[in-house]
């Protein structure tokens, strides 16, 4: 048996095997991108505005989300897809606001992908004309590369994380339309320079919109709700 | 990023082009300097996942359109200033590729050498 390809022919002569090169252009992430495009088509047809919330762990995505849902509840259809390695703690916090939530547990996975979002949709109620929030796994690196089919990607950075994060993790800031500088109520207790942080973020994404707010105190929250209303 | 799962996807694409995995001999990839994948880690993952596979990489340099200079300039990393004017009004226009651009396939038995 040929040791090279396992066929029944004797081993090839030392001159080597003939090969040919097939030229092509195939995106390695093409499969995810195709599913994301399908998701986007469905969302557009249903007039569902989809927001992909990304950040490092602990930046305040769930707290911001719950306060947002409480403000919008009853005004339009709302739904949430939660992504975490383990537990349904975040989905439970969302459901406590009265809004339906689907929890995806990624296990060892570090980001959500378009297929997971597509699979979660049937478990949500009718969101036509409404808002779907996807709270991604807390991670400033990997979610940057995975289109979910969202209309807007919003990156949260908290004042306790350090103002140089946009330079250190450029891809996720470059791929977002809006940055929310969260926990602004803590600024008096920190050596954090918000202006420098925003300037660094604009270096990696000149068209990034930036809002500073606190989901705890409510400062700046109106501007975030206004942004959502305008973006829809 | 996840070079192991990226490598699996590269092999899935290449195996399909080759017809079956036993006929796959090599791959050629275009990897952008500003993309999410590390060329070295991807090569390692491919060679570990398919011992003997020939891996060639074409590195795509990063570039951006500078709104202030009104031209395309090279960009080594996001966050760097425009090499022309030192400003940051930059929109990336090249360097994000992660693509299979060639698959080396074993010829049919009996083909003339």
Tab-separated table of C-alpha atoms in Angstrom:
chain	number	residue	atom	x	y	z
A	1	UNK	CA	0.000	0.000	0.000
A	2	UNK	CA	1.231	3.500	-0.754
A	3	UNK	CA	2.354	5.078	2.489
A	4	UNK	CA	1.562	8.524	1.157
A	5	UNK	CA	-2.092	8.344	0.196
A	6	UNK	CA	-3.161	4.869	1.289
A	7	UNK	CA	-4.075	3.695	-2.206
A	8	UNK	CA	-3.299	0.190	-3.515
A	9	UNK	CA	-0.521	1.478	-5.792
A	10	UNK	CA	3.099	0.895	-4.834
A	11	UNK	CA	4.946	3.835	-3.296
A	12	UNK	CA	5.657	6.654	-5.747
A	13	UNK	CA	9.142	6.837	-7.272
A	14	UNK	CA	11.609	9.204	-5.553
A	15	UNK	CA	10.913	11.769	-8.283
A	16	UNK	CA	7.846	12.748	-6.268
A	17	UNK	CA	4.129	12.970	-6.847
A	18	UNK	CA	2.566	15.282	-9.397
A	19	UNK	CA	0.345	17.907	-7.963
A	20	UNK	CA	-1.617	20.812	-9.357
A	21	UNK	CA	-2.471	24.105	-7.695
A	22	UNK	CA	-6.104	25.139	-7.679
A	23	UNK	CA	-6.542	28.892	-7.336
A	24	UNK	CA	-9.514	30.254	-5.392
A	25	UNK	CA	-10.591	33.043	-3.069
A	26	UNK	CA	-12.469	31.684	-0.051
A	27	UNK	CA	-12.856	33.603	3.169
A	28	UNK	CA	-11.999	31.390	6.119
A	29	UNK	CA	-14.772	33.064	8.109
A	30	UNK	CA	-17.107	32.801	5.104
A	31	UNK	CA	-19.417	30.323	6.775
A	32	UNK	CA	-20.127	32.569	9.752
A	33	UNK	CA	-20.461	35.610	7.486
A	34	UNK	CA	-23.029	33.845	5.301
A	35	UNK	CA	-25.186	32.915	8.296
A	36	UNK	CA	-24.808	36.460	9.653
A	37	UNK	CA	-26.033	37.822	6.309
A	38	UNK	CA	-29.068	35.514	6.502
A	39	UNK	CA	-29.764	36.719	10.044
A	40	UNK	CA	-29.477	40.319	8.881
A	41	UNK	CA	-31.984	39.716	6.084
A	42	UNK	CA	-34.505	38.229	8.517
A	43	UNK	CA	-34.021	41.104	10.975
A	44	UNK	CA	-34.461	43.689	8.190
A	45	UNK	CA	-37.622	42.037	6.909
A	46	UNK	CA	-39.016	41.897	10.458
A	47	UNK	CA	-37.868	45.476	11.209
A	48	UNK	CA	-36.169	44.121	14.333
A	49	UNK	CA	-33.309	46.377	15.455
A	50	UNK	CA	-30.530	44.131	16.732
A	51	UNK	CA	-27.770	45.346	19.031
A	52	UNK	CA	-24.652	43.264	19.782
A	53	UNK	CA	-23.348	44.318	23.221
A	54	UNK	CA	-19.646	43.547	23.648
A	55	UNK	CA	-17.130	44.318	26.378
A	56	UNK	CA	-14.628	42.777	28.734
A	57	UNK	CA	-16.079	40.823	31.652
A	58	UNK	CA	-17.592	43.068	34.336
A	59	UNK	CA	-17.921	46.288	32.309
A	60	UNK	CA	-21.619	46.424	33.158
A	61	UNK	CA	-23.441	44.978	30.133
A	62	UNK	CA	-26.168	43.200	32.085
A	63	UNK	CA	-26.822	46.075	34.478
A	64	UNK	CA	-27.028	48.519	31.574
A	65	UNK	CA	-29.265	46.129	29.691
A	66	UNK	CA	-31.681	45.641	32.607
A	67	UNK	CA	-32.012	49.391	33.158
A	68	UNK	CA	-32.568	49.872	29.416
A	69	UNK	CA	-35.263	47.187	29.320
A	70	UNK	CA	-37.055	48.696	32.322
A	71	UNK	CA	-37.131	52.045	30.520
A	72	UNK	CA	-38.484	50.580	27.251
A	73	UNK	CA	-40.796	47.836	28.558
A	74	UNK	CA	-44.321	48.106	27.209
A	75	UNK	CA	-43.356	50.561	24.459
A	76	UNK	CA	-42.177	48.040	21.868
A	77	UNK	CA	-41.419	44.304	21.503
A	78	UNK	CA	-38.238	43.411	23.409
A	79	UNK	CA	-36.081	40.301	23.538
A	80	UNK	CA	-32.614	39.286	24.702
A	81	UNK	CA	-30.092	36.609	23.773
A	82	UNK	CA	-27.524	36.050	26.519
A	83	UNK	CA	-24.108	34.490	25.959
A	84	UNK	CA	-21.931	33.172	28.788
A	85	UNK	CA	-19.614	30.220	29.231
A	86	UNK	CA	-21.743	28.876	32.087
A	87	UNK	CA	-24.861	29.645	34.182
A	88	UNK	CA	-28.122	31.341	33.294
A	89	UNK	CA	-27.587	34.104	35.848
A	90	UNK	CA	-27.733	36.884	33.262
A	91	UNK	CA	-30.839	35.536	31.510
A	92	UNK	CA	-32.534	35.324	34.905
A	93	UNK	CA	-31.684	38.953	35.668
A	94	UNK	CA	-33.169	39.968	32.331
A	95	UNK	CA	-36.313	37.881	32.829
A	96	UNK	CA	-36.800	39.582	36.211
A	97	UNK	CA	-37.451	42.792	34.245
A	98	UNK	CA	-40.302	41.056	32.429
A	99	UNK	CA	-38.482	40.695	29.115
A	100	UNK	CA	-37.985	37.254	27.497
A	101	UNK	CA	-34.391	36.028	27.351
A	102	UNK	CA	-32.687	33.012	25.801
A	103	UNK	CA	-29.437	31.894	27.459
A	104	UNK	CA	-26.704	30.378	25.291
A	105	UNK	CA	-23.950	28.586	27.208
A	106	UNK	CA	-20.833	28.388	25.087
A	107	UNK	CA	-18.956	26.022	27.416
A	108	UNK	CA	-15.303	26.606	26.566
A	109	UNK	CA	-16.306	28.928	23.726
A	110	UNK	CA	-15.293	32.568	24.127
A	111	UNK	CA	-17.679	34.346	21.771
A	112	UNK	CA	-21.106	33.999	20.187
A	113	UNK	CA	-21.353	33.242	16.498
A	114	UNK	CA	-24.069	33.785	13.897
A	115	UNK	CA	-25.246	30.170	13.965
A	116	UNK	CA	-25.862	30.321	17.713
A	117	UNK	CA	-27.915	33.492	17.321
A	118	UNK	CA	-29.919	31.948	14.479
A	119	UNK	CA	-30.630	28.853	16.597
A	120	UNK	CA	-31.874	30.994	19.512
A	121	UNK	CA	-34.396	33.015	17.481
A	122	UNK	CA	-37.284	30.502	17.457
A	123	UNK	CA	-37.351	30.571	21.278
A	124	UNK	CA	-38.044	34.313	21.317
A	125	UNK	CA	-41.482	35.909	20.883
A	126	UNK	CA	-42.488	38.047	17.896
A	127	UNK	CA	-40.001	40.937	17.781
A	128	UNK	CA	-41.259	42.556	14.593
A	129	UNK	CA	-40.791	46.318	14.890
A	130	UNK	CA	-38.941	45.811	18.147
A	131	UNK	CA	-35.506	45.517	19.714
A	132	UNK	CA	-33.298	42.458	20.160
A	133	UNK	CA	-30.260	42.774	22.390
A	134	UNK	CA	-27.526	40.167	22.118
A	135	UNK	CA	-25.303	40.280	25.178
A	136	UNK	CA	-22.072	38.666	24.003
A	137	UNK	CA	-19.603	36.722	26.115
A	138	UNK	CA	-17.463	39.115	28.172
A	139	UNK	CA	-14.292	39.251	26.100
A	140	UNK	CA	-12.533	42.161	24.390
A	141	UNK	CA	-10.733	39.979	21.838
A	142	UNK	CA	-12.699	37.198	20.146
A	143	UNK	CA	-16.175	38.662	19.551
A	144	UNK	CA	-14.529	41.227	17.252
A	145	UNK	CA	-14.186	38.686	14.476
A	146	UNK	CA	-17.727	37.308	14.471
A	147	UNK	CA	-20.546	39.078	12.689
A	148	UNK	CA	-23.858	38.004	14.234
A	149	UNK	CA	-26.062	39.840	11.744
A	150	UNK	CA	-26.563	42.762	14.102
A	151	UNK	CA	-27.504	46.299	13.008
A	152	UNK	CA	-25.316	47.926	15.656
A	153	UNK	CA	-22.326	46.784	17.655
A	154	UNK	CA	-21.981	48.638	20.943
A	155	UNK	CA	-18.781	48.276	22.982
A	156	UNK	CA	-18.813	48.995	26.715
A	157	UNK	CA	-15.689	50.126	28.544
A	158	UNK	CA	-15.921	50.926	32.236
A	159	UNK	CA	-13.997	53.680	34.000
A	160	UNK	CA	-12.359	51.045	36.215
A	161	UNK	CA	-10.705	49.286	33.269
A	162	UNK	CA	-8.114	51.841	32.279
A	163	UNK	CA	-8.165	54.470	29.566
A	164	UNK	CA	-5.684	52.723	27.251
A	165	UNK	CA	-7.875	49.700	26.491
A	166	UNK	CA	-8.915	50.933	23.004
A	167	UNK	CA	-5.261	50.865	21.898
A	168	UNK	CA	-4.610	47.497	23.480
A	169	UNK	CA	-7.756	45.873	22.002
A	170	UNK	CA	-8.199	47.850	18.779
A	171	UNK	CA	-10.235	45.366	16.732
A	172	UNK	CA	-13.313	45.434	18.926
A	173	UNK	CA	-13.340	49.240	19.124
A	174	UNK	CA	-12.719	49.541	15.389
A	175	UNK	CA	-15.656	47.250	14.651
A	176	UNK	CA	-18.205	49.059	16.830
A	177	UNK	CA	-20.434	52.026	16.000
A	178	UNK	CA	-20.968	53.231	19.581
A	179	UNK	CA	-18.829	53.100	22.716
A	180	UNK	CA	-20.438	53.421	26.127
A	181	UNK	CA	-18.079	54.580	28.863
A	182	UNK	CA	-19.814	52.963	31.833
A	183	UNK	CA	-19.625	53.482	35.621
A	184	UNK	CA	-19.061	57.213	35.086
A	185	UNK	CA	-20.270	57.794	38.658
A	186	UNK	CA	-16.979	56.311	39.906
A	187	UNK	CA	-14.739	58.859	38.155
A	188	UNK	CA	-14.229	60.995	41.322
A	189	UNK	CA	-12.726	57.918	43.014
A	190	UNK	CA	-10.393	56.935	40.182
A	191	UNK	CA	-7.306	58.178	38.364
A	192	UNK	CA	-9.153	57.876	35.084
A	193	UNK	CA	-8.971	60.476	32.313
A	194	UNK	CA	-12.160	60.185	30.233
A	195	UNK	CA	-10.966	62.653	27.580
A	196	UNK	CA	-7.779	60.663	26.971
A	197	UNK	CA	-9.769	57.443	26.811
A	198	UNK	CA	-12.125	58.853	24.204
A	199	UNK	CA	-9.223	60.315	22.190
A	200	UNK	CA	-7.500	56.919	22.117
A	201	UNK	CA	-10.725	55.227	21.047
A	202	UNK	CA	-11.100	57.699	18.169
A	203	UNK	CA	-7.539	56.878	17.028
A	204	UNK	CA	-8.584	53.328	16.223
A	205	UNK	CA	-12.042	54.364	14.999
A	206	UNK	CA	-12.484	57.999	13.932
A	207	UNK	CA	-16.221	57.547	13.361
A	208	UNK	CA	-16.933	55.953	16.755
A	209	UNK	CA	-19.743	57.662	18.673
A	210	UNK	CA	-19.061	57.817	22.405
A	211	UNK	CA	-21.403	58.306	25.356
A	212	UNK	CA	-20.496	58.388	29.044
A	213	UNK	CA	-23.052	57.092	31.528
A	214	UNK	CA	-23.831	55.286	34.751
A	215	UNK	CA	-26.502	52.577	34.845
A	216	UNK	CA	-26.373	52.856	38.635
A	217	UNK	CA	-26.903	56.577	39.105
A	218	UNK	CA	-28.709	57.196	35.812
A	219	UNK	CA	-26.415	60.022	34.693
A	220	UNK	CA	-26.094	60.116	30.920
A	221	UNK	CA	-28.678	57.349	30.488
A	222	UNK	CA	-31.105	59.533	28.564
A	223	UNK	CA	-28.559	60.099	25.816
A	224	UNK	CA	-28.203	56.306	25.394
A	225	UNK	CA	-31.976	55.859	25.101
A	226	UNK	CA	-32.065	58.740	22.601
A	227	UNK	CA	-29.318	57.054	20.569
A	228	UNK	CA	-31.334	53.848	20.459
A	229	UNK	CA	-34.480	55.704	19.383
A	230	UNK	CA	-32.585	57.538	16.612
A	231	UNK	CA	-30.692	54.453	15.428
A	232	UNK	CA	-33.914	52.476	15.007
B	1	UNK	CA	-8.033	34.512	17.780
B	2	UNK	CA	-8.802	30.768	17.572
B	3	UNK	CA	-6.214	29.546	15.192
B	4	UNK	CA	-7.156	25.936	15.893
B	5	UNK	CA	-10.769	26.377	14.752
B	6	UNK	CA	-9.592	28.592	11.877
B	7	UNK	CA	-7.222	25.803	10.825
B	8	UNK	CA	-10.110	23.325	10.914
B	9	UNK	CA	-12.101	25.609	8.649
B	10	UNK	CA	-9.132	25.975	6.257
B	11	UNK	CA	-8.862	22.172	6.074
B	12	UNK	CA	-12.624	21.827	5.507
B	13	UNK	CA	-12.424	24.238	2.562
B	14	UNK	CA	-9.248	22.651	1.163
B	15	UNK	CA	-10.460	19.046	1.554
B	16	UNK	CA	-13.597	19.931	-0.412
B	17	UNK	CA	-11.513	21.420	-3.236
B	18	UNK	CA	-9.176	18.419	-3.243
B	19	UNK	CA	-12.122	16.024	-3.471
B	20	UNK	CA	-10.946	14.024	-0.494
B	21	UNK	CA	-8.446	14.590	2.329
B	22	UNK	CA	-5.939	12.014	1.058
B	23	UNK	CA	-5.391	14.116	-2.076
B	24	UNK	CA	-4.730	17.355	-0.240
B	25	UNK	CA	-1.037	18.274	-0.341
B	26	UNK	CA	-0.887	21.940	0.523
B	27	UNK	CA	-2.673	25.231	1.050
B	28	UNK	CA	-1.861	28.827	0.247
B	29	UNK	CA	-3.385	31.486	2.493
B	30	UNK	CA	-3.575	35.257	2.352
B	31	UNK	CA	-3.340	36.631	5.899
B	32	UNK	CA	-3.793	40.317	6.597
B	33	UNK	CA	-1.525	42.178	9.020
B	34	UNK	CA	-4.551	43.898	10.562
B	35	UNK	CA	-6.749	40.824	10.777
B	36	UNK	CA	-7.716	38.678	13.742
B	37	UNK	CA	-5.368	35.767	13.012
B	38	UNK	CA	-1.701	35.326	13.849
B	39	UNK	CA	0.107	33.783	10.812
B	40	UNK	CA	2.546	31.850	13.012
B	41	UNK	CA	-0.174	30.386	15.217
B	42	UNK	CA	-2.254	29.496	12.178
B	43	UNK	CA	0.688	27.734	10.529
B	44	UNK	CA	1.350	25.807	13.736
B	45	UNK	CA	-2.311	24.784	14.020
B	46	UNK	CA	-2.423	23.632	10.372
B	47	UNK	CA	0.779	21.631	10.620
B	48	UNK	CA	-0.418	20.040	13.857
B	49	UNK	CA	-3.842	19.275	12.439
B	50	UNK	CA	-2.576	17.779	9.184
B	51	UNK	CA	1.055	16.559	9.471
B	52	UNK	CA	2.907	16.827	6.165
B	53	UNK	CA	0.633	19.551	4.793
B	54	UNK	CA	2.552	22.234	2.878
B	55	UNK	CA	1.529	25.663	4.143
B	56	UNK	CA	2.367	28.812	2.212
B	57	UNK	CA	1.262	32.255	3.327
B	58	UNK	CA	0.975	35.490	1.446
B	59	UNK	CA	0.985	38.307	3.987
B	60	UNK	CA	-1.290	41.207	3.093
B	61	UNK	CA	0.056	44.528	4.327
B	62	UNK	CA	-2.189	46.922	6.182
B	63	UNK	CA	-3.307	50.153	4.538
B	64	UNK	CA	-5.757	52.928	5.311
B	65	UNK	CA	-7.258	55.937	3.597
B	66	UNK	CA	-6.202	59.117	5.391
B	67	UNK	CA	-9.013	61.686	5.210
B	68	UNK	CA	-6.575	64.529	5.865
B	69	UNK	CA	-3.991	63.509	3.238
B	70	UNK	CA	-6.737	62.266	0.876
B	71	UNK	CA	-4.689	59.219	-0.055
B	72	UNK	CA	-4.051	55.612	0.913
B	73	UNK	CA	-1.142	55.113	3.320
B	74	UNK	CA	0.519	52.015	4.805
B	75	UNK	CA	-0.654	51.080	8.296
B	76	UNK	CA	1.314	48.650	10.435
B	77	UNK	CA	-1.120	48.501	13.357
B	78	UNK	CA	-4.431	50.053	14.283
B	79	UNK	CA	-3.858	53.051	16.495
B	80	UNK	CA	-0.728	54.202	14.652
B	81	UNK	CA	-0.814	57.661	13.102
B	82	UNK	CA	-0.748	58.402	9.385
B	83	UNK	CA	2.906	58.173	8.233
B	84	UNK	CA	2.267	61.193	6.041
B	85	UNK	CA	0.634	63.778	8.294
B	86	UNK	CA	0.731	62.191	11.781
B	87	UNK	CA	-3.046	62.369	12.116
B	88	UNK	CA	-5.579	59.665	12.979
B	89	UNK	CA	-8.335	60.237	10.419
B	90	UNK	CA	-7.686	56.734	9.086
B	91	UNK	CA	-10.107	54.177	7.637
B	92	UNK	CA	-8.592	50.744	7.081
B	93	UNK	CA	-8.893	49.581	3.460
B	94	UNK	CA	-6.479	46.627	3.344
B	95	UNK	CA	-4.933	44.077	5.664
B	96	UNK	CA	-7.968	42.262	7.058
B	97	UNK	CA	-7.914	39.279	4.716
B	98	UNK	CA	-8.059	35.695	5.956
B	99	UNK	CA	-8.536	33.677	2.803
B	100	UNK	CA	-7.647	30.374	1.181
B	101	UNK	CA	-6.174	31.368	-2.198
B	102	UNK	CA	-4.633	28.092	-3.312
B	103	UNK	CA	-5.102	24.376	-2.751
B	104	UNK	CA	-2.399	21.926	-3.871
B	105	UNK	CA	-4.022	18.691	-5.007
B	106	UNK	CA	-2.438	15.337	-5.836
B	107	UNK	CA	-2.846	14.559	-9.534
B	108	UNK	CA	-4.818	11.566	-10.740
B	109	UNK	CA	-2.806	8.365	-10.936
B	110	UNK	CA	-1.460	7.674	-14.422
B	111	UNK	CA	-1.099	11.353	-15.425
B	112	UNK	CA	1.930	11.942	-17.653
B	113	UNK	CA	4.923	13.370	-15.659
